[in-house]
PDB file of C-alpha atoms in Angstrom:
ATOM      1  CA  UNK L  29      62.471  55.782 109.143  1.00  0.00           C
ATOM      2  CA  UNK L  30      64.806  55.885 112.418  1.00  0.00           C
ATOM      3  CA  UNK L  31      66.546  58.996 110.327  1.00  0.00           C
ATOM      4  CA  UNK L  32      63.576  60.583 109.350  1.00  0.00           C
ATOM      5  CA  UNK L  33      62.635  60.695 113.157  1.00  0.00           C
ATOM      6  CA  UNK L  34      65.835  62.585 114.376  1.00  0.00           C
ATOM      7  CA  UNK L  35      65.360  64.877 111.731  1.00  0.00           C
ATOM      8  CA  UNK L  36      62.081  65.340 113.262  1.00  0.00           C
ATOM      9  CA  UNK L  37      63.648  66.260 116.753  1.00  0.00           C
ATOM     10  CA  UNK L  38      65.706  69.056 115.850  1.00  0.00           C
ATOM     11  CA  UNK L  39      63.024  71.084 114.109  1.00  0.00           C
ATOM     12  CA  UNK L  40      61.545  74.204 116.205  1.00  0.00           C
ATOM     13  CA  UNK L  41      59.377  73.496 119.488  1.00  0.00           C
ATOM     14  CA  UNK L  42      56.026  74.846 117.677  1.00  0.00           C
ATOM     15  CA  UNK L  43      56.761  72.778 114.479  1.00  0.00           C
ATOM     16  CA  UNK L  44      57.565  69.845 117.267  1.00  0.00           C
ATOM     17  CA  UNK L  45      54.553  69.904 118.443  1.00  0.00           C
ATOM     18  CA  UNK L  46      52.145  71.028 116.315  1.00  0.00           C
ATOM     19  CA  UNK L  47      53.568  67.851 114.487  1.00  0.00           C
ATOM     20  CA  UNK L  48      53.197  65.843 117.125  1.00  0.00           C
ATOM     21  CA  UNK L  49      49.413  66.533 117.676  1.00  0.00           C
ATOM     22  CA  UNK L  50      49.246  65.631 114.093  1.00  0.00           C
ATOM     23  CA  UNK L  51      50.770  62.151 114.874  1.00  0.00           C
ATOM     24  CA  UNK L  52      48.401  61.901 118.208  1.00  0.00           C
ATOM     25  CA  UNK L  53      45.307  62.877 115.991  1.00  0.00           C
ATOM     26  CA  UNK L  54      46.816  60.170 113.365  1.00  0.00           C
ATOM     27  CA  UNK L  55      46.891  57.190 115.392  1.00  0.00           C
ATOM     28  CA  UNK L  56      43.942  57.842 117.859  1.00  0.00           C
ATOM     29  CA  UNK L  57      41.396  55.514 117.021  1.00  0.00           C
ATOM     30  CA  UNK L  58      37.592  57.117 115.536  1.00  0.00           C
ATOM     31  CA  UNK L  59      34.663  57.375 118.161  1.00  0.00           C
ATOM     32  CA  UNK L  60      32.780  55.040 115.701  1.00  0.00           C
ATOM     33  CA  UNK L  61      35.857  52.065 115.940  1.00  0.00           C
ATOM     34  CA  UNK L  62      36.067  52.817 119.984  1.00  0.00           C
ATOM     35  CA  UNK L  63      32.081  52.050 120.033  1.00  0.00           C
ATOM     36  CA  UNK L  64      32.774  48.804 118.067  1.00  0.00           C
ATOM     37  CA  UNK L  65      35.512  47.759 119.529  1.00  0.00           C
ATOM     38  CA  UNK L  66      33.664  48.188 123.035  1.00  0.00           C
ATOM     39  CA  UNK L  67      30.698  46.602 121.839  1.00  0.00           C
ATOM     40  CA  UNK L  68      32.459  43.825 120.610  1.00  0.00           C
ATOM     41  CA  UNK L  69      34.532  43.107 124.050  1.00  0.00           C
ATOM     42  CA  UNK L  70      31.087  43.504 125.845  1.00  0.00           C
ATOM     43  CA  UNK L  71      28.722  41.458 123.638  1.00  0.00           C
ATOM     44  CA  UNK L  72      26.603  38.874 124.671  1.00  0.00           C
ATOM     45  CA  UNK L  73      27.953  35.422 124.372  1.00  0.00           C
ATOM     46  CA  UNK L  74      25.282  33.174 122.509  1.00  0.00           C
ATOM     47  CA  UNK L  75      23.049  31.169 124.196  1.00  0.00           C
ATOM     48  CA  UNK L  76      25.164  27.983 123.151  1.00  0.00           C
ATOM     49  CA  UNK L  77      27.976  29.441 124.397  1.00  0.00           C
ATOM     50  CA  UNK L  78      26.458  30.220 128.066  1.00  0.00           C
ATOM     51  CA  UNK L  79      25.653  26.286 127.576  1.00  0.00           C
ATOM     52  CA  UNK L  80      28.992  25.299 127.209  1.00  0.00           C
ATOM     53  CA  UNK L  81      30.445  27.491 129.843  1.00  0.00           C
ATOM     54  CA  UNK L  82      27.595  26.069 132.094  1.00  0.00           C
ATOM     55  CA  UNK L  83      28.241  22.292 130.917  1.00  0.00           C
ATOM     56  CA  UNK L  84      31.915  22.592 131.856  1.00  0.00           C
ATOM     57  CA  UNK L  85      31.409  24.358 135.290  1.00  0.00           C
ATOM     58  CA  UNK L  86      28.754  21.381 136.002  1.00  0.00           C
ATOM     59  CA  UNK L  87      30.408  18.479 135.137  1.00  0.00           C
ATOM     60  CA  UNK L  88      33.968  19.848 135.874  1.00  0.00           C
ATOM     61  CA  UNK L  89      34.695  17.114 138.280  1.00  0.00           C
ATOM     62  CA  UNK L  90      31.983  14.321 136.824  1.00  0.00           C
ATOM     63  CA  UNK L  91      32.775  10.625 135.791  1.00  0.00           C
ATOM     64  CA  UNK L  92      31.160   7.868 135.499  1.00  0.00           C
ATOM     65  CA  UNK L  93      28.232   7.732 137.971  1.00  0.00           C
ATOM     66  CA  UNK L  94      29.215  11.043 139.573  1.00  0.00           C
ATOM     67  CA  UNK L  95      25.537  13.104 139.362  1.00  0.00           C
ATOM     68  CA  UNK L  96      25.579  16.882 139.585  1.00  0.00           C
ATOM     69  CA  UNK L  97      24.578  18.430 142.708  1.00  0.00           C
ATOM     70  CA  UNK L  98      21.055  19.610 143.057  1.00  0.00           C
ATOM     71  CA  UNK L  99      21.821  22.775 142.579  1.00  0.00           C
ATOM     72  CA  UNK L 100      24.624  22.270 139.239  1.00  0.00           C
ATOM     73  CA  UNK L 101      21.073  19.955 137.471  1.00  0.00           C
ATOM     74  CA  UNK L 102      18.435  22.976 138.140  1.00  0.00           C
ATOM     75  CA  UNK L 103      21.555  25.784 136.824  1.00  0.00           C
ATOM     76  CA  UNK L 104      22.168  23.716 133.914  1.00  0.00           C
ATOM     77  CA  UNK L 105      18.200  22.812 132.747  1.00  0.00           C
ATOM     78  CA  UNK L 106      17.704  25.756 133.286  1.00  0.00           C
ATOM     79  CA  UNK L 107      19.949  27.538 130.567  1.00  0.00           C
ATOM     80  CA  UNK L 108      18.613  24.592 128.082  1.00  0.00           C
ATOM     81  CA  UNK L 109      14.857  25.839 128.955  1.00  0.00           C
ATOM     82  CA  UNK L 110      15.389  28.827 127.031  1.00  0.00           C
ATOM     83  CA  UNK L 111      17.226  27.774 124.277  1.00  0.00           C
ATOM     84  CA  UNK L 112      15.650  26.768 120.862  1.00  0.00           C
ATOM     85  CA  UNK L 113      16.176  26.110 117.271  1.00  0.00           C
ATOM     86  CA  UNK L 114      16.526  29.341 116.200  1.00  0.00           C
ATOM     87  CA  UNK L 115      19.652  29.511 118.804  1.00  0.00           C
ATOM     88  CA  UNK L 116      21.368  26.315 116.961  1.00  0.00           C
ATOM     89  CA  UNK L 117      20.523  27.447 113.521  1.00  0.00           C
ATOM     90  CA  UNK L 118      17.983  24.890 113.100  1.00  0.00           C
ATOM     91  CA  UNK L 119      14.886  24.894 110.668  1.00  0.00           C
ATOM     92  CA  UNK L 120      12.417  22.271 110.137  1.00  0.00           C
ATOM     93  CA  UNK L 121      12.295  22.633 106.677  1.00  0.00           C
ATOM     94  CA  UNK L 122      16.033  21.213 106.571  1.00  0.00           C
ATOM     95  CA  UNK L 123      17.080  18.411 105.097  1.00  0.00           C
ATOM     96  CA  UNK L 124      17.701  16.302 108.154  1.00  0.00           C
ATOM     97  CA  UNK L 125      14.091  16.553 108.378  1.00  0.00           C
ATOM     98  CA  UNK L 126      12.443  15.314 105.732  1.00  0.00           C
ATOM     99  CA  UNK L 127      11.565  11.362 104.619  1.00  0.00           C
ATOM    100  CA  UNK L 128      13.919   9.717 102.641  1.00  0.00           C
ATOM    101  CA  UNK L 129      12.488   8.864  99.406  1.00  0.00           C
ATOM    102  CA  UNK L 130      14.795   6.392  98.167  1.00  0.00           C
ATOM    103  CA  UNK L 131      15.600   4.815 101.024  1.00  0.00           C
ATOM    104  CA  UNK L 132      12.719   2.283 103.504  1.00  0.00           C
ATOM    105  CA  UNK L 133      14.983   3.465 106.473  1.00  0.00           C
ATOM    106  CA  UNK L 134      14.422   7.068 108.054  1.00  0.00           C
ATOM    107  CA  UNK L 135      18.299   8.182 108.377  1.00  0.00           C
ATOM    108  CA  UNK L 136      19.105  10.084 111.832  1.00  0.00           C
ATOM    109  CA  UNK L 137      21.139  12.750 111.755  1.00  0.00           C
ATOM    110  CA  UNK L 138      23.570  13.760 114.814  1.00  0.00           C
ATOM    111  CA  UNK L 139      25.159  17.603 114.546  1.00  0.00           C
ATOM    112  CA  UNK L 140      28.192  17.420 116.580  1.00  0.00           C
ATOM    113  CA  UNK L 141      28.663  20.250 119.111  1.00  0.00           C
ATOM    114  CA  UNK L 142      31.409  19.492 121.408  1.00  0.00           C
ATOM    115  CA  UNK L 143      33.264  16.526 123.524  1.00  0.00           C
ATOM    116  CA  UNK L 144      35.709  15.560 125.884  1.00  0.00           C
ATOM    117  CA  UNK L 145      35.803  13.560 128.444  1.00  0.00           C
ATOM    118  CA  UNK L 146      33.710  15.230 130.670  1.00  0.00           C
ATOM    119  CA  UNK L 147      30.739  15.990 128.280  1.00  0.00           C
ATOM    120  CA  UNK L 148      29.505  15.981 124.934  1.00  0.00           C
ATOM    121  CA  UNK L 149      27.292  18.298 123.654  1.00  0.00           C
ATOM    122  CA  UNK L 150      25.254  17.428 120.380  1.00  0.00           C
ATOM    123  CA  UNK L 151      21.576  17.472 118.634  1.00  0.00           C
ATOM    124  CA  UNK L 152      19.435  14.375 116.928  1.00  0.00           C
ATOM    125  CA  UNK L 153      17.621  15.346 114.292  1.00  0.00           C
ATOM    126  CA  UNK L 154      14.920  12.990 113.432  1.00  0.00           C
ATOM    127  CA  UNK L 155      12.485  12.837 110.216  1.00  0.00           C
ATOM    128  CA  UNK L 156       8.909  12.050 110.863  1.00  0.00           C
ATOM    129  CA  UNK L 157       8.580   8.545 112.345  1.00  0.00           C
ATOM    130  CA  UNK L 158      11.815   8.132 112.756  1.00  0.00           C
ATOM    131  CA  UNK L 159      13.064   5.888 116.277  1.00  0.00           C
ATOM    132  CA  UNK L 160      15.545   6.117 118.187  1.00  0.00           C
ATOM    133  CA  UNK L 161      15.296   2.393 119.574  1.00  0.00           C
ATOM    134  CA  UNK L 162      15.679   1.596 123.631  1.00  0.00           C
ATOM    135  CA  UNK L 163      19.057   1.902 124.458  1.00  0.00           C
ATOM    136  CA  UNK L 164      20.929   2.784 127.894  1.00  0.00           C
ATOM    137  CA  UNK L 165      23.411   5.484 129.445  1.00  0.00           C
ATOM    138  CA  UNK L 166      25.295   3.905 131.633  1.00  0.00           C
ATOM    139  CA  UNK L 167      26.788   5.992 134.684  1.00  0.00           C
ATOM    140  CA  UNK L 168      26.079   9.332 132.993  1.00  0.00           C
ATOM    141  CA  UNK L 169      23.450  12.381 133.889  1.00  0.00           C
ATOM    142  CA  UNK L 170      22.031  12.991 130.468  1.00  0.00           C
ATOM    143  CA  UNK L 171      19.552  16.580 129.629  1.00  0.00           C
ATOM    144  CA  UNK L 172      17.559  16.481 126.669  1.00  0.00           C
ATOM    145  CA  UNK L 173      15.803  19.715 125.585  1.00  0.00           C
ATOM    146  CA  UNK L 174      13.011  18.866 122.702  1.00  0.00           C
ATOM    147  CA  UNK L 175      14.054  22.062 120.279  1.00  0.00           C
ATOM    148  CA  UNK L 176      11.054  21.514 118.223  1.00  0.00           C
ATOM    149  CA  UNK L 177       7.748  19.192 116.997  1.00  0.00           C
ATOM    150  CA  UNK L 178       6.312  16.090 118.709  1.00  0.00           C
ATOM    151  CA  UNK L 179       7.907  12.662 120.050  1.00  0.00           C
ATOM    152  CA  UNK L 180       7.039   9.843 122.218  1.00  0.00           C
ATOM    153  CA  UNK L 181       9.833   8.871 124.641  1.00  0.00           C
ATOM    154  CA  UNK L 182       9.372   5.666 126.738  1.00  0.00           C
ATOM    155  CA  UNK L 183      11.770   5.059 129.524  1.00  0.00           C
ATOM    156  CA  UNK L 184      12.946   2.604 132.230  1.00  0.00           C
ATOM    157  CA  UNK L 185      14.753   2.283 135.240  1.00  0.00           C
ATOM    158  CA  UNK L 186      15.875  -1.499 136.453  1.00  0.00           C
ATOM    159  CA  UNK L 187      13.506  -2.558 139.558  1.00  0.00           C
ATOM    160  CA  UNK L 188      16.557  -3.707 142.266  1.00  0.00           C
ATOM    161  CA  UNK L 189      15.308  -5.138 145.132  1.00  0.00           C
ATOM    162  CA  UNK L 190      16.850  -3.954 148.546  1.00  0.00           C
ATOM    163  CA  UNK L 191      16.806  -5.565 151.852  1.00  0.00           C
ATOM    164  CA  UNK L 192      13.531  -3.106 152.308  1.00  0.00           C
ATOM    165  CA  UNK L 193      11.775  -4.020 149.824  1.00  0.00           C
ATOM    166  CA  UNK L 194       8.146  -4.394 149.751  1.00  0.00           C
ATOM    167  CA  UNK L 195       6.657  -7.939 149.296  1.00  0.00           C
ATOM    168  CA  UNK L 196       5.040  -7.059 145.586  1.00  0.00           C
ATOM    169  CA  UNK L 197       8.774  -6.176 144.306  1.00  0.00           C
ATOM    170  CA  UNK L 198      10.160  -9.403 145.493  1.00  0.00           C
ATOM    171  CA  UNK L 199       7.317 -11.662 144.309  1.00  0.00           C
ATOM    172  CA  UNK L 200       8.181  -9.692 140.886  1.00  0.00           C
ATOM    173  CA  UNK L 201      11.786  -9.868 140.684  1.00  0.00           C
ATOM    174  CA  UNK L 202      11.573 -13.479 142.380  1.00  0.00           C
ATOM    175  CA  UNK L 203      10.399 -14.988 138.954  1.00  0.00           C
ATOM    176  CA  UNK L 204      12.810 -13.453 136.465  1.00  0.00           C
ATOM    177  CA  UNK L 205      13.460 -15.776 133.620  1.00  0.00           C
ATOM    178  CA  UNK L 206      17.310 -16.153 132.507  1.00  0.00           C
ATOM    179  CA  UNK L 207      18.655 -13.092 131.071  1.00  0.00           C
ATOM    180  CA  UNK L 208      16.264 -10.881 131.426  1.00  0.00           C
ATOM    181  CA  UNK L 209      15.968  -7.772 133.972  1.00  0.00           C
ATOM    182  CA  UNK L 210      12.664  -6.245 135.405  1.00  0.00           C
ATOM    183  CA  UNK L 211      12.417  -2.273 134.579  1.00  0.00           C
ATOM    184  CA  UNK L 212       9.678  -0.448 135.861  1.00  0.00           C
ATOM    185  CA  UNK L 213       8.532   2.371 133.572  1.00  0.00           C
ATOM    186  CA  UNK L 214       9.378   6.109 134.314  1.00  0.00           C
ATOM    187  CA  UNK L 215       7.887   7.734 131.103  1.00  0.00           C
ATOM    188  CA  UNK L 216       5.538   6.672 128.483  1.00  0.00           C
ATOM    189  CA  UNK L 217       4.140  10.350 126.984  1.00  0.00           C
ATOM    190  CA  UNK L 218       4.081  12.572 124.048  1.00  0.00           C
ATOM    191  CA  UNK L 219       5.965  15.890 124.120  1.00  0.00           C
ATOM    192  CA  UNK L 220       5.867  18.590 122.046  1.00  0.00           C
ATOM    193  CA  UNK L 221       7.631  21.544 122.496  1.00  0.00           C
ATOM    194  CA  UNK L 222       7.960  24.001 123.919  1.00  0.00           C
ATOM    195  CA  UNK L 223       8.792  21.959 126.901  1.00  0.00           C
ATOM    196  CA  UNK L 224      11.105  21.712 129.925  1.00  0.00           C
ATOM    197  CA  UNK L 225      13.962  19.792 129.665  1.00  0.00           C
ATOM    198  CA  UNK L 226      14.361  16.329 130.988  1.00  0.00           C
ATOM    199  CA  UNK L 227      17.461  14.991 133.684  1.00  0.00           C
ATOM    200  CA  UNK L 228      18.652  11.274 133.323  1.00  0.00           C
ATOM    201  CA  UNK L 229      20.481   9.792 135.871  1.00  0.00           C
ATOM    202  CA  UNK L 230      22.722   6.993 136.408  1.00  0.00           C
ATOM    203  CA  UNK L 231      20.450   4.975 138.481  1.00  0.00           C
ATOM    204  CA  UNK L 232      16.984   6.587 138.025  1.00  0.00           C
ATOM    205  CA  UNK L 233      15.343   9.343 135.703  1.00  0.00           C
ATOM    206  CA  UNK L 234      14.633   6.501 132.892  1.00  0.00           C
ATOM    207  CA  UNK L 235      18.043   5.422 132.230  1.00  0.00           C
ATOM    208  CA  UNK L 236      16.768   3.517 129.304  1.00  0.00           C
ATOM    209  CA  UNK L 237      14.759   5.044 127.073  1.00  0.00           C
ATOM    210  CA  UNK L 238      13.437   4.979 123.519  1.00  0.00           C
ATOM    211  CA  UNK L 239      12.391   8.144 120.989  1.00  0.00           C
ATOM    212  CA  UNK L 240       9.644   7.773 118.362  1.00  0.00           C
ATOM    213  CA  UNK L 241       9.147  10.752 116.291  1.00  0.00           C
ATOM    214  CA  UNK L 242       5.618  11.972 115.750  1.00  0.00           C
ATOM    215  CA  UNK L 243       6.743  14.992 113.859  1.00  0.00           C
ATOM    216  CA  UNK L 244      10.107  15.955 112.693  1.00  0.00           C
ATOM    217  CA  UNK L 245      11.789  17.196 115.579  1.00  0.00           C
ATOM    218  CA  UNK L 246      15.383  18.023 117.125  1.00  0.00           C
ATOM    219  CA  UNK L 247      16.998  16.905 119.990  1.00  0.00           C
ATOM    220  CA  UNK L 248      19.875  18.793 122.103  1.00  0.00           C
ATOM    221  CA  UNK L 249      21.267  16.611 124.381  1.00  0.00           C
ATOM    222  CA  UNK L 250      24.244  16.976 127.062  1.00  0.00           C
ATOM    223  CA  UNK L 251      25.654  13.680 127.881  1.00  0.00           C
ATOM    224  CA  UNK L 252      28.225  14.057 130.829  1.00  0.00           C
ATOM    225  CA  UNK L 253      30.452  11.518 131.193  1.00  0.00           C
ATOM    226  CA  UNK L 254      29.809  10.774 127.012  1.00  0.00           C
ATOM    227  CA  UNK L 255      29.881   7.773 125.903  1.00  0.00           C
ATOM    228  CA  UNK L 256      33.288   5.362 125.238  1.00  0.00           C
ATOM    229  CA  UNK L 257      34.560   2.474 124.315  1.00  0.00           C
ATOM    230  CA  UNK L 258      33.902  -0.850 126.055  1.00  0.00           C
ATOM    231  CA  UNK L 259      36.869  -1.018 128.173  1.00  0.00           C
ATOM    232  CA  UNK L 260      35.730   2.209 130.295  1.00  0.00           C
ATOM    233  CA  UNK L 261      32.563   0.820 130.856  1.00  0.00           C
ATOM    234  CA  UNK L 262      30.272   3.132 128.957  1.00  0.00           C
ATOM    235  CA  UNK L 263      29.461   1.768 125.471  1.00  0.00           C
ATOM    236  CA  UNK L 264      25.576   1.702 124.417  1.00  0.00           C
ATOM    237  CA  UNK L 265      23.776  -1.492 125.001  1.00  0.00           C
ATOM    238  CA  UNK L 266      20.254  -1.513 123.166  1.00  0.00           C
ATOM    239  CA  UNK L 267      17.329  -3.733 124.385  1.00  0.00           C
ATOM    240  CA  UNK L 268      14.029  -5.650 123.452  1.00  0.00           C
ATOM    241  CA  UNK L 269      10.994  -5.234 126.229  1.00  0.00           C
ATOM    242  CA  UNK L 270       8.716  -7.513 127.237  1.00  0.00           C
ATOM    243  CA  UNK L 271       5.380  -7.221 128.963  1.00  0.00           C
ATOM    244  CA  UNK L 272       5.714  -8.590 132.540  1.00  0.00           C
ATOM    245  CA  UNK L 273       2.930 -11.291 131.997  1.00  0.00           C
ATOM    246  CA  UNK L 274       4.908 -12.260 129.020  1.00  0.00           C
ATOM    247  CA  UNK L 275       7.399 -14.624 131.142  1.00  0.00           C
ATOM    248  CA  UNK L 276       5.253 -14.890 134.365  1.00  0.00           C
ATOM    249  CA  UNK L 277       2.424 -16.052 133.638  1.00  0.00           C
ATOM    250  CA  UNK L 278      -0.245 -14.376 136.002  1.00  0.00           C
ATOM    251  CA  UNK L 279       2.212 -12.674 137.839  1.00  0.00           C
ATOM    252  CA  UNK L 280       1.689 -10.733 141.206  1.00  0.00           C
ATOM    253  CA  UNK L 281       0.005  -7.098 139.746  1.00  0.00           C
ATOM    254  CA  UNK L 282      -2.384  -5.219 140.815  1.00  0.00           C
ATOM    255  CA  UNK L 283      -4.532  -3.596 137.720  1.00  0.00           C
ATOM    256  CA  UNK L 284      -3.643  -0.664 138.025  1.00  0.00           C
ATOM    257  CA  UNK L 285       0.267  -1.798 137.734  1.00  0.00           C
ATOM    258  CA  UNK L 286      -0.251  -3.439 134.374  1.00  0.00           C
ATOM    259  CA  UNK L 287       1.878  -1.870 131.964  1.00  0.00           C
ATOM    260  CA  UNK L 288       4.071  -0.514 134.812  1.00  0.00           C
ATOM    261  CA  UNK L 289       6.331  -3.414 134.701  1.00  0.00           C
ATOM    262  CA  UNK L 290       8.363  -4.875 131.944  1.00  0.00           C
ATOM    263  CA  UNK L 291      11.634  -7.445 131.052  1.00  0.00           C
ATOM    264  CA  UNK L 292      14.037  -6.006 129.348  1.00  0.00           C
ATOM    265  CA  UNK L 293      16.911  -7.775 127.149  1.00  0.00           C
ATOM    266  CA  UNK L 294      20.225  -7.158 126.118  1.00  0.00           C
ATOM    267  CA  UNK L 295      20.871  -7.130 122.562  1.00  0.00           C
ATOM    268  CA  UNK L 296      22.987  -6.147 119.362  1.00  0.00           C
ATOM    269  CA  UNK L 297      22.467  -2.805 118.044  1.00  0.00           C
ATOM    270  CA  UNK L 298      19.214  -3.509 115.300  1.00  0.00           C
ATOM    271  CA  UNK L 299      20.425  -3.673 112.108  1.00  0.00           C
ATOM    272  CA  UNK L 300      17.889  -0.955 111.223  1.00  0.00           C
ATOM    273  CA  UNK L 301      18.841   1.529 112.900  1.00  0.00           C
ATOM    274  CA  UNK L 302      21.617   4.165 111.631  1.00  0.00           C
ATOM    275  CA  UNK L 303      22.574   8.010 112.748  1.00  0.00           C
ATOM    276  CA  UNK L 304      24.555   9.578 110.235  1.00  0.00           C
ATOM    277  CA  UNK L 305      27.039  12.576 111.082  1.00  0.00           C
ATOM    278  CA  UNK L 306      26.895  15.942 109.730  1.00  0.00           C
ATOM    279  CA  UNK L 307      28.436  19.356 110.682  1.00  0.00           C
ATOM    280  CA  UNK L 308      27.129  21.810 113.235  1.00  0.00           C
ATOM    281  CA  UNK L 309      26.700  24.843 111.331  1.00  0.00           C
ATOM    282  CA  UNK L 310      24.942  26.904 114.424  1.00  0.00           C
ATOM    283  CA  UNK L 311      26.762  29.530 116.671  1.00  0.00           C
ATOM    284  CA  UNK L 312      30.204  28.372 117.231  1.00  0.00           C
ATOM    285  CA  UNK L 313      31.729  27.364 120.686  1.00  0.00           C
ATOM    286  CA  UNK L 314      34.709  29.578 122.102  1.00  0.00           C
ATOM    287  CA  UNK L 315      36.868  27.883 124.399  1.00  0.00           C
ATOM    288  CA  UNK L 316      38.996  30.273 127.162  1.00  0.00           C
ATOM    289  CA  UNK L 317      42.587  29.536 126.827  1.00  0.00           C
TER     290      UNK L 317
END
C-alpha cells in the first residue's frame, strides 16, 4: 500500500488532485450517517437512566442513617413521579403477575436493576393478593413508586419517648410488656396508581411497613444505603403487630387513638413468604466511566 502511495505522489498536479478529491469524497461520511450519528450522541437518555444518574448524585455521600437533603428527596421523587411501566418494560399481563396454579403460595418476583453500596435500584412484582409481610429498613431513605394496580401498605414508626414527651406517650410506653416495642401507625390506605411516590426514612416516614396486593401490581423501589449482611447493621428484621389493648389491658387512649397504636415483635422471616429473582429485561443502565 505504502508503494502504491508514492507512486501516487509523483503523478501530475491535476491528476494529484483531482485524485485526491476522489479520496476526500471517499471517506467523507453521507449526510444521512452525520444525522445518525448526531442523533445518536444527542438522544435522550431513558427515563431509568435519568433515575440512576439522579440516585447516584443523591445518595453519593449516604450511609447508614445519612437522609438526603430536602432538596436531593423532592429532585429524586420527583423523576420517579413520571416514570411508569411502560418505562421498565413492564406489562400486567406478564407472568410475574398472574396466580400460581400449582402452588398455595403467591411467589414474588424481584427484577434486579442496580446495586452498590450506596443504592440499589429494583422492582417487586406481586400477583393478586400477594403480601409483602411487615418488615423494617433500618438506617436507609427508601422511595417506592406504585408502577401499576392497587395495594394496601400499612406502616409504622417506633413511639420513643423524649424528655418532652407528653403525659399520654409515657403512660403508653410506661406499660410495654417484655420484648415488645410500641409503633404508632403512619399509613394504613389503599393506593392505586397513578400515584406520587412515597419517602421512608430512617427514623420516621413508616420505617416498617407491610404490602398487600389488591390487584397485581409493580413496585420500583430505591433503597439507599441497600440492605447487608448482619455485621453492618442492616439486615431485614420482620415483625408480628399487636393491638395496643392486646397487652394493656384498658390502656390510656382516647377513641379516637384506637387503632393508632400498636406492639410490634421481632421475629424470623415467615416461612411463607418467598421473592424469587428474575432478570430485568427493561431499558438498560449506562454507567460513565
Amino acid at each position: 500500500m505504502r508503494v502504491q502511495g508514492e507512486l501516487a505522489d509523483q503523478r501530475t498536479p491535476e491528476l494529484s488532485a483531482v485524485a485526491r478529491e476522489l479520496t476526500s469524497e471517499k471517506r467523507r461520511p453521507s449526510s444521512k450517517k452525520n444525522k445518525r450519528k448526531q442523533k445518536k450522541v444527542g438522544s435522550t437518555p431513558s427515563a431509568v437512566q435519568r433515575l440512576f444518574e439522579t440516585c447516584k448524585e443523591v445518595f453519593a455521600d449516604g450511609g447508614a442513617g445519612i437522609v438526603p437533603s430536602p432538596e436531593d428527596v423532592d429532585r429524586l421523587r420527583s423523576v420517579l413521579d413520571y416514570i411508569d411501566a411502560s418505562d421498565v418494560g413492564l406489562t400486567q399481563n406478564m407472568p410475574y403477575f398472574r396466580h400460581g396454579a400449582s402452588t398455595r403460595t403467591l411467589p414474588i418476583t424481584y427484577l434486579h436493576i442496580y446495586k452498590c453500596d450506596k443504592l440499589s435500584i429494583g422492582i417487586f412484582c406481586l400477583p393478586p393478593s400477594a403480601v409483602i409481610p411487615l418488615h423494617n429498613h433500618p438506617g436507609m431513605t427508601v422511595f417506592s413508586k406504585l408502577l401499576f394496580g392497587s395495594m394496601h401498605i400499612k406502616s409504622y414508626d417506633w413511639v420513643n419517648v423524649p424528655q418532652n414527651s407528653n403525659e399520654i406517650v409515657k403512660s403508653l410506653h410506661s406499660v410495654q410488656p417484655p420484648g415488645l416495642h410500641l409503633a404508632k401507625v403512619k399509613t394504613d390506605s389503599v393506593f392505586t396508581a397513578p400515584c406520587k411516590t412515597s419517602v421512608l426514612y430512617p427514623e420516621d416516614g413508616g420505617n416498617m411497613h407491610c404490602f398487600t396486593a389488591r390487584s397485581s401490581c409493580a413496585v420500583l423501589d430505591v433503597l439507599g444505603p441497600p440492605y447487608s449482611n448482619p455485621d453492618d447493621g442492616r439486615d431485614c428484621t420482620y415483625y408480628n403487630e399487636f393491638h395496643y389493648k392486646s397487652f394493656s389491658g384498658d390502656g390510656n387512649l382516647a377513641p379516637e387513638e384506637d387503632g393508632v397504636y400498636a406492639w410490634l415483635e421481632a421475629k424470623k422471616k415467615p416461612d411463607d413468604f418467598f421473592v424469587v429473582g428474575a432478570k430485568y429485561r427493561g431499558p438498560k443502565i449506562i454507567e460513565q466511566s
